[in-house]
Structure formats: C-alpha cells, structure tokens
Amino acid sequence: MSKGKFTKRFKENRNARGEEARTVRKIVSIVLLVLIIILVISGLVGYFYVKSALEPVEADSEEKVEVEIPIGSTSSTIATILEENGIIKNGLIFRFYIKLKNESDFQAGVYTFSPAMSMDEIIESLKNGKIVLETAHRVTIPEGLTIEQIAEIYADQFSFTSEEFLEKVNDEKYIKQLIKDYPLILTDDILNEEIRYPLEGYLFAITYDFYEEDPSIETIVEMMLDQTQAVVSQHFEEIEELDLTMHEAITFASIIEKETGHIDQRNEIAGVFYNRLEAGMPLQTDPTVLYAQGEHKDRVLYEDLEIESPYNTYYVEGLPVGPISNFAESSLEAVLNPVESDYYYFLHDHEGNIHYAETLEEHNQNKKNMNDE
C-alpha cells in the first residue's frame, strides 16, 4: 500500500473513531443528565412527601376524635392507632420522627385529638397524658398483695363486693377465655385444681386510672393483665434461657416479693433459693406457710411448718403450686439475675438486715446471736 493511501486510510479511521467517541460521550452525558434529573425529582418527591406527612392531616378541621392508647402500647402500636383514626398521615413517618427527636414515655389513656393538630402537638399530648376524660377513680394496688386483698381494695371503690370479684376470677369459663386472650402469660398451669385462685400473682401492682364511674370486674382484671403482660414481655427471653415456665417465673417472683421489701436484697435471696433447688433442699420459706394457712401471722410457729399444703415449701419439694401474691418487676428481675454464692441459709434480724450462712451450723449460730441481742 502506498504512503498516500495509508495516510488517507489512517485519517478516515481516526475520524471515524473520533465520531464514535463523540457519540458515546453524548449518550453518556444524556444518560447522566437523565439520572440526575430522576434523582432530583425523586429527592423532591420524597422531600415533599415527608414534609406533607409531617403536616396536619387537615389544618382547618374542627373535628374532635376520641382515641384510646392502651397500657403498654409501643411506638409502633401508637402510630398505627393514630393513622387508623386519621390523626396522622403516615405511621411510619411518625415513628421515624419520634425516633429522630428521641421522644418516648408516652402515656396510656383516652385522648381527644384533631386532624388539625401538628405532629409536635400530638407528641406533647401523649407525653403529658392530656386526656379527654377526667379520671373517675385512681386505685393503687401495692406489691405483695394476695388476690383477696386486691378484691377488698376494689370493693371499697366500686359497686361490687369482694366476694363477687373473687367469684369472677374463679369462674372456670372466664379463666379459660383469659388463657386464650393472654397466651403469653396465662397457661393451663393456672387450672391446677390445687391452686386457690387461678389469677393469684398475675394481677400487677401499680396505680390504675379508671375513666368510668363503675367499671366491670372484667374491665379491671383485663386492665391488670395488660400491665402484667407489658412488664413480663420484656423478660421472655431471659425466662426461657433459665428454662423456667412462665408460671414458675411468676411463682418464684412472688416468693422473692414476700421474703423482703428491700430491693437490694432480692437478687442474693434468689441466689440462695437457686442453691437450695439445685441441692434438692426444700425452699423452706415462711411466706408460703402463711399463704397455705390463709391468714396473716407475725410469727410462724414450728407446728405451722407441718401443714400439708401444696403451697407450703416445708412440705413440698421445689416451688409451690402457684404464686402467693403479686410482685414488683424488681422481684422478677431478681429471679432472672440471682447473685451466685455458696449460701444455703439466710435470716432476717429485727432491723431488716439479712445474715447469710453456708452451713446449718452457721445458720443456727446466727439465730442464737440474734436471740441473745
């Protein structure tokens, strides 16, 4: 091939490649431009969507909507309730918003909301518990009470008698329905014929607000079970890890509750009981004797220890047949987080202090020392 022809071919190829490159650059530029436009549009759409979701559903609305936030509701549950009632536009955006603002501690209750309310106004109401109805009754149920004592407290406040309350919580048909409604905390264990009251220990100790002048027994019981479930649900995994049934965990917590009113003593006492259980020793805890007798006494006598009852831990091995009272969350936490030790015995002195011992001889010496004081 002559030099002239080669040069011509070279120029033609170079021009062709240049044209191809320019075409590729144009296509890339167009594609990039389209992508940028799409991203900008998506960003704008997303921005305005979120902005709109954060604004009142209907700024000019004068409508009032009554909304109930149940006890134990999570932020997800609250968001769903508000969205379903037309108070917010989007539950997911609401959840992101309160998380970004680190908002929590929302109060249960019955509220009056409006579609005209801003997100911040709704949050403020939920935090402060601004409700539509004034509290008709506020009833405090202390820790460590039996169901009979709880019945008496409610009977003093409402129109039913303590006997009617106890009759309802012993109604087998009602109990079986509750087991279906609360499968996470209530099991067939509570149907044991030897159990005095199926719901003993399951009615949580807390202050309850009632917005009705005369709520039904069912309303009261289920409100209390809701609270128990809300508290206990936080400890499901720990209970399973210890290979305890729900009934065993609550029974154990009730014993710890009755053994001491001092929170800082509960974990170590729980550790002593675990040591006894592992060694095959009886728990021998006096509160179970008193529950077995069904009466309060300031002092347990030796003759009391011989009562043949499935609740008496001097008579039965392991845990009693069921709880002996309600409990505070700290008692359940003690059951789930016992202090490891070599102690098998403990003794309360007159000032509320506890003296621990590894052997029976040491324990008896502690008794003698206390009696000599």
mmCIF file of C-alpha atoms in Angstrom:
data_model
loop_
_atom_site.group_PDB
_atom_site.id
_atom_site.type_symbol
_atom_site.label_atom_id
_atom_site.label_comp_id
_atom_site.label_asym_id
_atom_site.label_seq_id
_atom_site.Cartn_x
_atom_site.Cartn_y
_atom_site.Cartn_z
ATOM 1 C CA MET A 1 0.000 0.000 0.000
ATOM 2 C CA SER A 2 1.406 3.436 -0.928
ATOM 3 C CA LYS A 3 2.133 6.002 1.703
ATOM 4 C CA GLY A 4 -0.621 8.281 0.383
ATOM 5 C CA LYS A 5 -3.237 5.598 0.584
ATOM 6 C CA PHE A 6 -2.120 4.574 4.072
ATOM 7 C CA THR A 7 -2.313 8.165 5.286
ATOM 8 C CA LYS A 8 -5.771 8.546 3.840
ATOM 9 C CA ARG A 9 -6.969 5.311 5.461
ATOM 10 C CA PHE A 10 -5.450 6.392 8.783
ATOM 11 C CA LYS A 11 -7.246 9.753 8.662
ATOM 12 C CA GLU A 12 -10.543 8.076 7.802
ATOM 13 C CA ASN A 13 -10.206 5.624 10.725
ATOM 14 C CA ARG A 14 -9.202 8.397 13.086
ATOM 15 C CA ASN A 15 -12.187 10.493 12.022
ATOM 16 C CA ALA A 16 -14.486 7.515 12.464
ATOM 17 C CA ARG A 17 -13.174 6.796 15.917
ATOM 18 C CA GLY A 18 -13.492 10.451 16.831
ATOM 19 C CA GLU A 19 -17.088 10.494 15.672
ATOM 20 C CA GLU A 20 -17.811 7.317 17.622
ATOM 21 C CA ALA A 21 -16.236 8.769 20.747
ATOM 22 C CA ARG A 22 -18.267 11.952 20.429
ATOM 23 C CA THR A 23 -21.425 9.878 20.061
ATOM 24 C CA VAL A 24 -20.564 7.816 23.165
ATOM 25 C CA ARG A 25 -19.857 10.983 25.129
ATOM 26 C CA LYS A 26 -23.207 12.435 24.047
ATOM 27 C CA ILE A 27 -25.036 9.249 25.101
ATOM 28 C CA VAL A 28 -23.219 9.125 28.457
ATOM 29 C CA SER A 29 -23.983 12.798 29.003
ATOM 30 C CA ILE A 30 -27.646 12.273 28.208
ATOM 31 C CA VAL A 31 -27.856 9.206 30.472
ATOM 32 C CA LEU A 32 -26.130 11.055 33.321
ATOM 33 C CA LEU A 33 -28.403 14.033 32.835
ATOM 34 C CA VAL A 34 -31.475 11.790 32.892
ATOM 35 C CA LEU A 35 -30.219 10.044 36.050
ATOM 36 C CA ILE A 36 -29.527 13.388 37.730
ATOM 37 C CA ILE A 37 -33.000 14.620 36.769
ATOM 38 C CA ILE A 38 -34.543 11.393 38.121
ATOM 39 C CA LEU A 39 -32.584 11.684 41.369
ATOM 40 C CA VAL A 40 -33.514 15.332 41.755
ATOM 41 C CA ILE A 41 -37.160 14.610 41.047
ATOM 42 C CA SER A 42 -37.120 11.588 43.429
ATOM 43 C CA GLY A 43 -35.477 13.697 46.099
ATOM 44 C CA LEU A 44 -38.011 16.459 45.658
ATOM 45 C CA VAL A 45 -40.906 13.998 45.650
ATOM 46 C CA GLY A 46 -39.520 12.310 48.779
ATOM 47 C CA TYR A 47 -38.937 15.651 50.472
ATOM 48 C CA PHE A 48 -42.425 16.940 49.774
ATOM 49 C CA TYR A 49 -43.935 13.565 50.707
ATOM 50 C CA VAL A 50 -42.216 13.548 54.102
ATOM 51 C CA LYS A 51 -42.962 17.248 54.567
ATOM 52 C CA SER A 52 -46.609 16.601 53.804
ATOM 53 C CA ALA A 53 -46.706 13.582 56.145
ATOM 54 C CA LEU A 54 -45.401 15.749 58.990
ATOM 55 C CA GLU A 55 -48.101 18.363 58.482
ATOM 56 C CA PRO A 56 -51.609 18.168 59.955
ATOM 57 C CA VAL A 57 -53.983 15.838 58.143
ATOM 58 C CA GLU A 58 -56.465 18.707 57.719
ATOM 59 C CA ALA A 59 -55.274 22.064 59.038
ATOM 60 C CA ASP A 60 -58.742 23.677 59.044
ATOM 61 C CA SER A 61 -60.591 20.750 60.586
ATOM 62 C CA GLU A 62 -62.679 21.319 63.706
ATOM 63 C CA GLU A 63 -63.400 17.615 64.149
ATOM 64 C CA LYS A 64 -62.600 16.021 67.511
ATOM 65 C CA VAL A 65 -61.615 12.366 67.557
ATOM 66 C CA GLU A 66 -61.530 10.280 70.744
ATOM 67 C CA VAL A 67 -58.587 7.872 70.688
ATOM 68 C CA GLU A 68 -57.627 5.255 73.287
ATOM 69 C CA ILE A 69 -53.954 4.407 73.804
ATOM 70 C CA PRO A 70 -53.853 1.135 75.776
ATOM 71 C CA ILE A 71 -51.407 0.498 78.620
ATOM 72 C CA GLY A 72 -48.165 -0.998 77.333
ATOM 73 C CA SER A 73 -48.556 0.343 73.774
ATOM 74 C CA THR A 74 -45.325 0.530 71.785
ATOM 75 C CA SER A 75 -44.491 3.453 69.474
ATOM 76 C CA SER A 76 -45.439 1.216 66.557
ATOM 77 C CA THR A 77 -48.840 0.469 68.106
ATOM 78 C CA ILE A 78 -49.461 4.146 68.834
ATOM 79 C CA ALA A 79 -48.514 5.121 65.273
ATOM 80 C CA THR A 80 -50.940 2.544 63.866
ATOM 81 C CA ILE A 81 -53.768 3.726 66.137
ATOM 82 C CA LEU A 82 -53.218 7.382 65.186
ATOM 83 C CA GLU A 83 -53.073 6.600 61.467
ATOM 84 C CA GLU A 84 -56.204 4.430 61.588
ATOM 85 C CA ASN A 85 -58.079 7.246 63.337
ATOM 86 C CA GLY A 86 -56.985 9.851 60.782
ATOM 87 C CA ILE A 87 -54.852 11.848 63.226
ATOM 88 C CA ILE A 88 -51.608 11.430 61.281
ATOM 89 C CA LYS A 89 -50.985 10.739 57.604
ATOM 90 C CA ASN A 90 -48.327 8.090 57.848
ATOM 91 C CA GLY A 91 -47.481 5.866 60.814
ATOM 92 C CA LEU A 92 -44.001 5.017 59.533
ATOM 93 C CA ILE A 93 -43.044 8.692 59.181
ATOM 94 C CA PHE A 94 -44.400 9.313 62.698
ATOM 95 C CA ARG A 95 -42.194 6.534 64.091
ATOM 96 C CA PHE A 96 -39.100 7.909 62.314
ATOM 97 C CA TYR A 97 -39.925 11.409 63.538
ATOM 98 C CA ILE A 98 -40.210 10.470 67.224
ATOM 99 C CA LYS A 99 -37.050 8.364 66.949
ATOM 100 C CA LEU A 100 -35.083 11.260 65.435
ATOM 101 C CA LYS A 101 -36.357 13.576 68.161
ATOM 102 C CA ASN A 102 -35.724 10.923 70.827
ATOM 103 C CA GLU A 103 -39.284 11.168 72.126
ATOM 104 C CA SER A 104 -40.633 8.469 74.447
ATOM 105 C CA ASP A 105 -42.545 7.902 77.709
ATOM 106 C CA PHE A 106 -45.934 8.263 76.092
ATOM 107 C CA GLN A 107 -48.869 7.886 78.471
ATOM 108 C CA ALA A 108 -51.747 5.468 78.115
ATOM 109 C CA GLY A 109 -55.243 6.912 78.261
ATOM 110 C CA VAL A 110 -58.202 8.228 76.290
ATOM 111 C CA TYR A 111 -57.335 11.327 74.272
ATOM 112 C CA THR A 112 -59.164 13.895 72.203
ATOM 113 C CA PHE A 113 -57.193 14.586 69.048
ATOM 114 C CA SER A 114 -57.955 16.608 65.943
ATOM 115 C CA PRO A 115 -56.826 16.159 62.321
ATOM 116 C CA ALA A 116 -55.722 19.809 62.589
ATOM 117 C CA MET A 117 -53.053 19.023 65.206
ATOM 118 C CA SER A 118 -49.379 19.177 64.279
ATOM 119 C CA MET A 119 -47.036 16.258 64.915
ATOM 120 C CA ASP A 120 -45.397 18.115 67.805
ATOM 121 C CA GLU A 121 -48.767 18.875 69.416
ATOM 122 C CA ILE A 122 -49.723 15.208 69.236
ATOM 123 C CA ILE A 123 -46.414 14.147 70.770
ATOM 124 C CA GLU A 124 -46.731 16.710 73.541
ATOM 125 C CA SER A 125 -50.214 15.454 74.410
ATOM 126 C CA LEU A 126 -49.023 11.839 74.501
ATOM 127 C CA LYS A 127 -46.092 12.724 76.765
ATOM 128 C CA ASN A 128 -48.134 14.751 79.235
ATOM 129 C CA GLY A 129 -51.129 12.445 79.226
ATOM 130 C CA LYS A 130 -53.620 15.157 78.284
ATOM 131 C CA ILE A 131 -56.772 13.104 78.056
ATOM 132 C CA VAL A 132 -60.334 13.821 77.084
ATOM 133 C CA LEU A 133 -61.878 12.279 80.191
ATOM 134 C CA GLU A 134 -61.047 13.140 83.752
ATOM 135 C CA THR A 135 -60.052 10.246 85.946
ATOM 136 C CA ALA A 136 -63.109 8.977 87.790
ATOM 137 C CA HIS A 137 -61.098 6.734 90.093
ATOM 138 C CA ARG A 138 -57.403 6.239 90.808
ATOM 139 C CA VAL A 139 -56.675 2.965 92.582
ATOM 140 C CA THR A 140 -53.257 1.919 93.845
ATOM 141 C CA ILE A 141 -52.516 -1.781 94.150
ATOM 142 C CA PRO A 142 -49.345 -2.272 96.223
ATOM 143 C CA GLU A 143 -46.825 -5.068 95.673
ATOM 144 C CA GLY A 144 -47.061 -8.240 97.701
ATOM 145 C CA LEU A 145 -50.862 -8.411 97.931
ATOM 146 C CA THR A 146 -52.968 -11.524 97.554
ATOM 147 C CA ILE A 147 -55.937 -11.540 95.233
ATOM 148 C CA GLU A 148 -58.238 -11.468 98.259
ATOM 149 C CA GLN A 149 -56.633 -8.211 99.405
ATOM 150 C CA ILE A 150 -56.901 -6.794 95.885
ATOM 151 C CA ALA A 151 -60.602 -7.700 95.823
ATOM 152 C CA GLU A 152 -61.162 -5.754 99.035
ATOM 153 C CA ILE A 153 -59.441 -2.637 97.656
ATOM 154 C CA TYR A 154 -61.632 -2.620 94.551
ATOM 155 C CA ALA A 155 -64.783 -3.398 96.527
ATOM 156 C CA ASP A 156 -64.168 -0.236 98.567
ATOM 157 C CA GLN A 157 -64.067 1.815 95.346
ATOM 158 C CA PHE A 158 -66.786 0.282 93.192
ATOM 159 C CA SER A 159 -70.275 -1.166 93.441
ATOM 160 C CA PHE A 160 -69.401 -4.879 93.505
ATOM 161 C CA THR A 161 -68.382 -6.827 96.604
ATOM 162 C CA SER A 162 -65.063 -8.579 97.199
ATOM 163 C CA GLU A 163 -66.970 -11.884 97.078
ATOM 164 C CA GLU A 164 -68.278 -11.040 93.605
ATOM 165 C CA PHE A 165 -64.770 -10.155 92.461
ATOM 166 C CA LEU A 166 -63.372 -13.457 93.767
ATOM 167 C CA GLU A 167 -66.242 -15.389 92.221
ATOM 168 C CA LYS A 168 -65.469 -13.895 88.808
ATOM 169 C CA VAL A 169 -61.725 -14.634 88.997
ATOM 170 C CA ASN A 170 -62.554 -18.214 89.990
ATOM 171 C CA ASP A 171 -65.024 -18.702 87.138
ATOM 172 C CA GLU A 172 -63.504 -21.540 85.092
ATOM 173 C CA LYS A 173 -65.169 -20.451 81.846
ATOM 174 C CA TYR A 174 -63.849 -16.900 82.255
ATOM 175 C CA ILE A 175 -60.366 -18.143 83.148
ATOM 176 C CA LYS A 176 -60.221 -20.361 80.053
ATOM 177 C CA GLN A 177 -61.211 -17.382 77.906
ATOM 178 C CA LEU A 178 -58.456 -15.297 79.508
ATOM 179 C CA ILE A 179 -55.925 -18.051 78.744
ATOM 180 C CA LYS A 180 -56.908 -17.720 75.078
ATOM 181 C CA ASP A 181 -56.705 -13.924 75.223
ATOM 182 C CA TYR A 182 -53.371 -13.806 77.086
ATOM 183 C CA PRO A 183 -51.428 -16.846 75.831
ATOM 184 C CA LEU A 184 -48.064 -15.188 76.531
ATOM 185 C CA ILE A 185 -48.568 -15.080 80.293
ATOM 186 C CA LEU A 186 -51.501 -17.379 81.143
ATOM 187 C CA THR A 187 -51.137 -21.128 80.639
ATOM 188 C CA ASP A 188 -53.072 -24.229 81.624
ATOM 189 C CA ASP A 189 -50.853 -24.375 84.731
ATOM 190 C CA ILE A 190 -53.268 -21.998 86.445
ATOM 191 C CA LEU A 191 -56.092 -24.523 86.015
ATOM 192 C CA ASN A 192 -54.459 -26.899 88.503
ATOM 193 C CA GLU A 193 -57.197 -27.913 90.956
ATOM 194 C CA GLU A 194 -54.869 -27.381 93.914
ATOM 195 C CA ILE A 195 -54.401 -23.689 93.063
ATOM 196 C CA ARG A 196 -56.511 -21.478 95.299
ATOM 197 C CA TYR A 197 -57.052 -18.660 92.803
ATOM 198 C CA PRO A 198 -56.021 -19.107 89.130
ATOM 199 C CA LEU A 199 -55.047 -15.436 88.734
ATOM 200 C CA GLU A 200 -53.152 -15.180 92.025
ATOM 201 C CA GLY A 201 -49.902 -13.313 91.300
ATOM 202 C CA TYR A 202 -50.928 -12.316 87.783
ATOM 203 C CA LEU A 203 -52.658 -9.013 88.631
ATOM 204 C CA PHE A 204 -49.864 -6.471 88.502
ATOM 205 C CA ALA A 205 -49.146 -3.986 91.276
ATOM 206 C CA ILE A 206 -49.376 -0.407 90.029
ATOM 207 C CA THR A 207 -51.658 2.654 90.205
ATOM 208 C CA TYR A 208 -54.589 2.348 87.797
ATOM 209 C CA ASP A 209 -56.696 5.198 86.428
ATOM 210 C CA PHE A 210 -60.341 4.455 85.647
ATOM 211 C CA TYR A 211 -62.392 6.762 83.451
ATOM 212 C CA GLU A 212 -65.685 5.032 84.170
ATOM 213 C CA GLU A 213 -67.572 5.618 87.381
ATOM 214 C CA ASP A 214 -68.327 1.932 87.761
ATOM 215 C CA PRO A 215 -66.123 -0.346 85.613
ATOM 216 C CA SER A 216 -66.923 -4.031 85.381
ATOM 217 C CA ILE A 217 -64.835 -6.672 87.118
ATOM 218 C CA GLU A 218 -63.784 -7.933 83.684
ATOM 219 C CA THR A 219 -62.530 -4.462 82.718
ATOM 220 C CA ILE A 220 -60.441 -4.259 85.892
ATOM 221 C CA VAL A 221 -58.995 -7.762 85.593
ATOM 222 C CA GLU A 222 -58.056 -7.333 81.947
ATOM 223 C CA MET A 223 -56.507 -3.921 82.562
ATOM 224 C CA MET A 224 -54.303 -5.524 85.205
ATOM 225 C CA LEU A 225 -53.410 -8.457 82.963
ATOM 226 C CA ASP A 226 -52.477 -5.988 80.214
ATOM 227 C CA GLN A 227 -49.996 -4.408 82.601
ATOM 228 C CA THR A 228 -48.586 -7.764 83.679
ATOM 229 C CA GLN A 229 -48.107 -8.747 80.052
ATOM 230 C CA ALA A 230 -46.439 -5.412 79.233
ATOM 231 C CA VAL A 231 -43.933 -5.871 82.066
ATOM 232 C CA VAL A 232 -43.267 -9.596 81.725
ATOM 233 C CA SER A 233 -42.958 -9.461 77.916
ATOM 234 C CA GLN A 234 -39.670 -7.597 78.354
ATOM 235 C CA HIS A 235 -38.217 -10.679 80.061
ATOM 236 C CA PHE A 236 -39.488 -13.560 77.862
ATOM 237 C CA GLU A 237 -36.045 -14.474 76.524
ATOM 238 C CA GLU A 238 -34.428 -14.438 79.976
ATOM 239 C CA ILE A 239 -37.179 -16.692 81.349
ATOM 240 C CA GLU A 240 -36.657 -19.164 78.512
ATOM 241 C CA GLU A 241 -32.872 -19.089 78.933
ATOM 242 C CA LEU A 242 -33.273 -20.178 82.571
ATOM 243 C CA ASP A 243 -35.579 -22.974 81.410
ATOM 244 C CA LEU A 244 -38.412 -21.664 83.574
ATOM 245 C CA THR A 245 -42.062 -21.793 82.598
ATOM 246 C CA MET A 246 -43.990 -18.539 82.853
ATOM 247 C CA HIS A 247 -45.911 -19.938 85.815
ATOM 248 C CA GLU A 248 -42.696 -20.918 87.597
ATOM 249 C CA ALA A 249 -41.122 -17.497 86.992
ATOM 250 C CA ILE A 250 -44.137 -15.648 88.391
ATOM 251 C CA THR A 251 -44.449 -18.048 91.325
ATOM 252 C CA PHE A 252 -40.748 -17.575 92.122
ATOM 253 C CA ALA A 253 -41.085 -13.767 91.819
ATOM 254 C CA SER A 254 -43.982 -13.763 94.288
ATOM 255 C CA ILE A 255 -41.860 -15.612 96.868
ATOM 256 C CA ILE A 256 -38.994 -13.137 96.490
ATOM 257 C CA GLU A 257 -41.514 -10.298 96.839
ATOM 258 C CA LYS A 258 -42.813 -11.650 100.138
ATOM 259 C CA GLU A 259 -39.369 -12.508 101.527
ATOM 260 C CA THR A 260 -38.113 -8.918 101.579
ATOM 261 C CA GLY A 261 -39.260 -5.396 100.874
ATOM 262 C CA HIS A 262 -35.666 -4.298 100.257
ATOM 263 C CA ILE A 263 -34.874 -4.308 96.556
ATOM 264 C CA ASP A 264 -31.127 -4.594 97.160
ATOM 265 C CA GLN A 265 -31.604 -7.918 98.997
ATOM 266 C CA ARG A 266 -33.688 -9.695 96.400
ATOM 267 C CA ASN A 267 -31.019 -10.909 93.967
ATOM 268 C CA GLU A 268 -28.962 -12.528 96.719
ATOM 269 C CA ILE A 269 -32.007 -14.210 98.263
ATOM 270 C CA ALA A 270 -32.903 -15.537 94.813
ATOM 271 C CA GLY A 271 -29.370 -16.966 94.603
ATOM 272 C CA VAL A 272 -29.844 -18.789 97.929
ATOM 273 C CA PHE A 273 -33.101 -20.327 96.709
ATOM 274 C CA TYR A 274 -31.473 -21.487 93.481
ATOM 275 C CA ASN A 275 -28.726 -23.138 95.559
ATOM 276 C CA ARG A 276 -31.363 -24.977 97.577
ATOM 277 C CA LEU A 277 -33.216 -26.106 94.462
ATOM 278 C CA GLU A 278 -30.026 -27.400 92.846
ATOM 279 C CA ALA A 279 -29.065 -29.260 96.018
ATOM 280 C CA GLY A 280 -32.503 -30.871 96.279
ATOM 281 C CA MET A 281 -33.259 -28.996 99.502
ATOM 282 C CA PRO A 282 -36.748 -27.698 100.285
ATOM 283 C CA LEU A 283 -37.105 -23.932 99.902
ATOM 284 C CA GLN A 284 -38.499 -23.625 103.444
ATOM 285 C CA THR A 285 -39.710 -20.062 103.094
ATOM 286 C CA ASP A 286 -42.143 -18.821 105.759
ATOM 287 C CA PRO A 287 -44.365 -16.689 103.460
ATOM 288 C CA THR A 288 -45.542 -19.877 101.728
ATOM 289 C CA VAL A 289 -46.569 -21.285 105.100
ATOM 290 C CA LEU A 290 -48.628 -18.203 105.862
ATOM 291 C CA TYR A 291 -50.291 -18.375 102.433
ATOM 292 C CA ALA A 292 -51.041 -22.060 102.970
ATOM 293 C CA GLN A 293 -52.743 -21.171 106.255
ATOM 294 C CA GLY A 294 -54.723 -18.388 104.612
ATOM 295 C CA GLU A 295 -54.137 -15.945 107.449
ATOM 296 C CA HIS A 296 -51.620 -13.329 108.482
ATOM 297 C CA LYS A 297 -49.410 -14.020 111.487
ATOM 298 C CA ASP A 298 -46.482 -12.051 112.831
ATOM 299 C CA ARG A 299 -44.570 -15.217 113.597
ATOM 300 C CA VAL A 300 -44.530 -18.692 112.105
ATOM 301 C CA LEU A 301 -44.534 -21.456 114.732
ATOM 302 C CA TYR A 302 -42.917 -24.881 114.344
ATOM 303 C CA GLU A 303 -46.347 -26.519 114.289
ATOM 304 C CA ASP A 304 -47.281 -24.302 111.321
ATOM 305 C CA LEU A 305 -44.470 -25.786 109.243
ATOM 306 C CA GLU A 306 -46.198 -29.171 109.221
ATOM 307 C CA ILE A 307 -49.315 -28.033 107.363
ATOM 308 C CA GLU A 308 -49.914 -30.357 104.409
ATOM 309 C CA SER A 309 -50.436 -27.930 101.570
ATOM 310 C CA PRO A 310 -49.099 -27.669 98.001
ATOM 311 C CA TYR A 311 -48.144 -24.105 98.915
ATOM 312 C CA ASN A 312 -46.073 -24.999 101.992
ATOM 313 C CA THR A 313 -42.418 -25.195 100.911
ATOM 314 C CA TYR A 314 -41.519 -27.004 104.133
ATOM 315 C CA TYR A 315 -43.884 -29.763 102.981
ATOM 316 C CA VAL A 316 -43.363 -29.861 99.178
ATOM 317 C CA GLU A 317 -40.193 -30.039 97.131
ATOM 318 C CA GLY A 318 -39.292 -27.157 94.835
ATOM 319 C CA LEU A 319 -41.624 -24.255 94.136
ATOM 320 C CA PRO A 320 -45.184 -24.165 95.500
ATOM 321 C CA VAL A 321 -48.089 -24.983 93.217
ATOM 322 C CA GLY A 322 -48.604 -21.304 92.343
ATOM 323 C CA PRO A 323 -47.860 -17.670 93.266
ATOM 324 C CA ILE A 324 -48.590 -16.448 96.786
ATOM 325 C CA SER A 325 -49.020 -12.746 95.914
ATOM 326 C CA ASN A 326 -48.484 -10.226 93.148
ATOM 327 C CA PHE A 327 -44.970 -8.878 92.621
ATOM 328 C CA ALA A 328 -42.852 -5.912 91.631
ATOM 329 C CA GLU A 329 -40.746 -6.067 88.495
ATOM 330 C CA SER A 330 -37.628 -5.972 90.681
ATOM 331 C CA SER A 331 -38.617 -9.332 92.183
ATOM 332 C CA LEU A 332 -38.925 -10.895 88.737
ATOM 333 C CA GLU A 333 -35.578 -9.373 87.761
ATOM 334 C CA ALA A 334 -34.024 -10.920 90.883
ATOM 335 C CA VAL A 335 -35.290 -14.351 89.821
ATOM 336 C CA LEU A 336 -33.707 -13.830 86.408
ATOM 337 C CA ASN A 337 -30.448 -12.371 87.753
ATOM 338 C CA PRO A 338 -29.598 -14.193 91.000
ATOM 339 C CA VAL A 339 -26.354 -13.479 92.836
ATOM 340 C CA GLU A 340 -24.070 -16.509 92.776
ATOM 341 C CA SER A 341 -22.870 -17.540 96.222
ATOM 342 C CA ASP A 342 -22.246 -20.568 98.443
ATOM 343 C CA TYR A 343 -25.050 -19.608 100.824
ATOM 344 C CA TYR A 344 -27.890 -22.011 101.598
ATOM 345 C CA TYR A 345 -29.401 -20.181 104.558
ATOM 346 C CA PHE A 346 -30.390 -16.648 105.490
ATOM 347 C CA LEU A 347 -32.009 -14.958 108.434
ATOM 348 C CA HIS A 348 -33.723 -11.597 108.853
ATOM 349 C CA ASP A 349 -32.876 -9.671 112.004
ATOM 350 C CA HIS A 350 -35.150 -7.184 113.796
ATOM 351 C CA GLU A 351 -33.722 -4.253 111.817
ATOM 352 C CA GLY A 352 -34.348 -5.789 108.415
ATOM 353 C CA ASN A 353 -30.766 -6.887 107.805
ATOM 354 C CA ILE A 354 -30.046 -10.342 106.420
ATOM 355 C CA HIS A 355 -27.435 -12.746 107.776
ATOM 356 C CA TYR A 356 -26.325 -15.455 105.331
ATOM 357 C CA ALA A 357 -24.759 -18.810 106.108
ATOM 358 C CA GLU A 358 -23.200 -21.647 104.124
ATOM 359 C CA THR A 359 -23.979 -24.364 106.651
ATOM 360 C CA LEU A 360 -26.782 -25.196 109.058
ATOM 361 C CA GLU A 361 -24.375 -24.801 111.958
ATOM 362 C CA GLU A 362 -23.561 -21.235 110.895
ATOM 363 C CA HIS A 363 -27.257 -20.540 110.417
ATOM 364 C CA ASN A 364 -28.109 -21.774 113.909
ATOM 365 C CA GLN A 365 -25.325 -19.646 115.318
ATOM 366 C CA ASN A 366 -26.806 -16.607 113.568
ATOM 367 C CA LYS A 367 -30.141 -17.427 115.189
ATOM 368 C CA LYS A 368 -28.521 -17.715 118.608
ATOM 369 C CA ASN A 369 -26.674 -14.418 118.148
ATOM 370 C CA MET A 370 -29.880 -12.674 117.180
ATOM 371 C CA ASN A 371 -31.802 -14.087 120.129
ATOM 372 C CA ASP A 372 -29.042 -13.016 122.502
ATOM 373 C CA GLU A 373 -29.233 -9.395 121.365
#
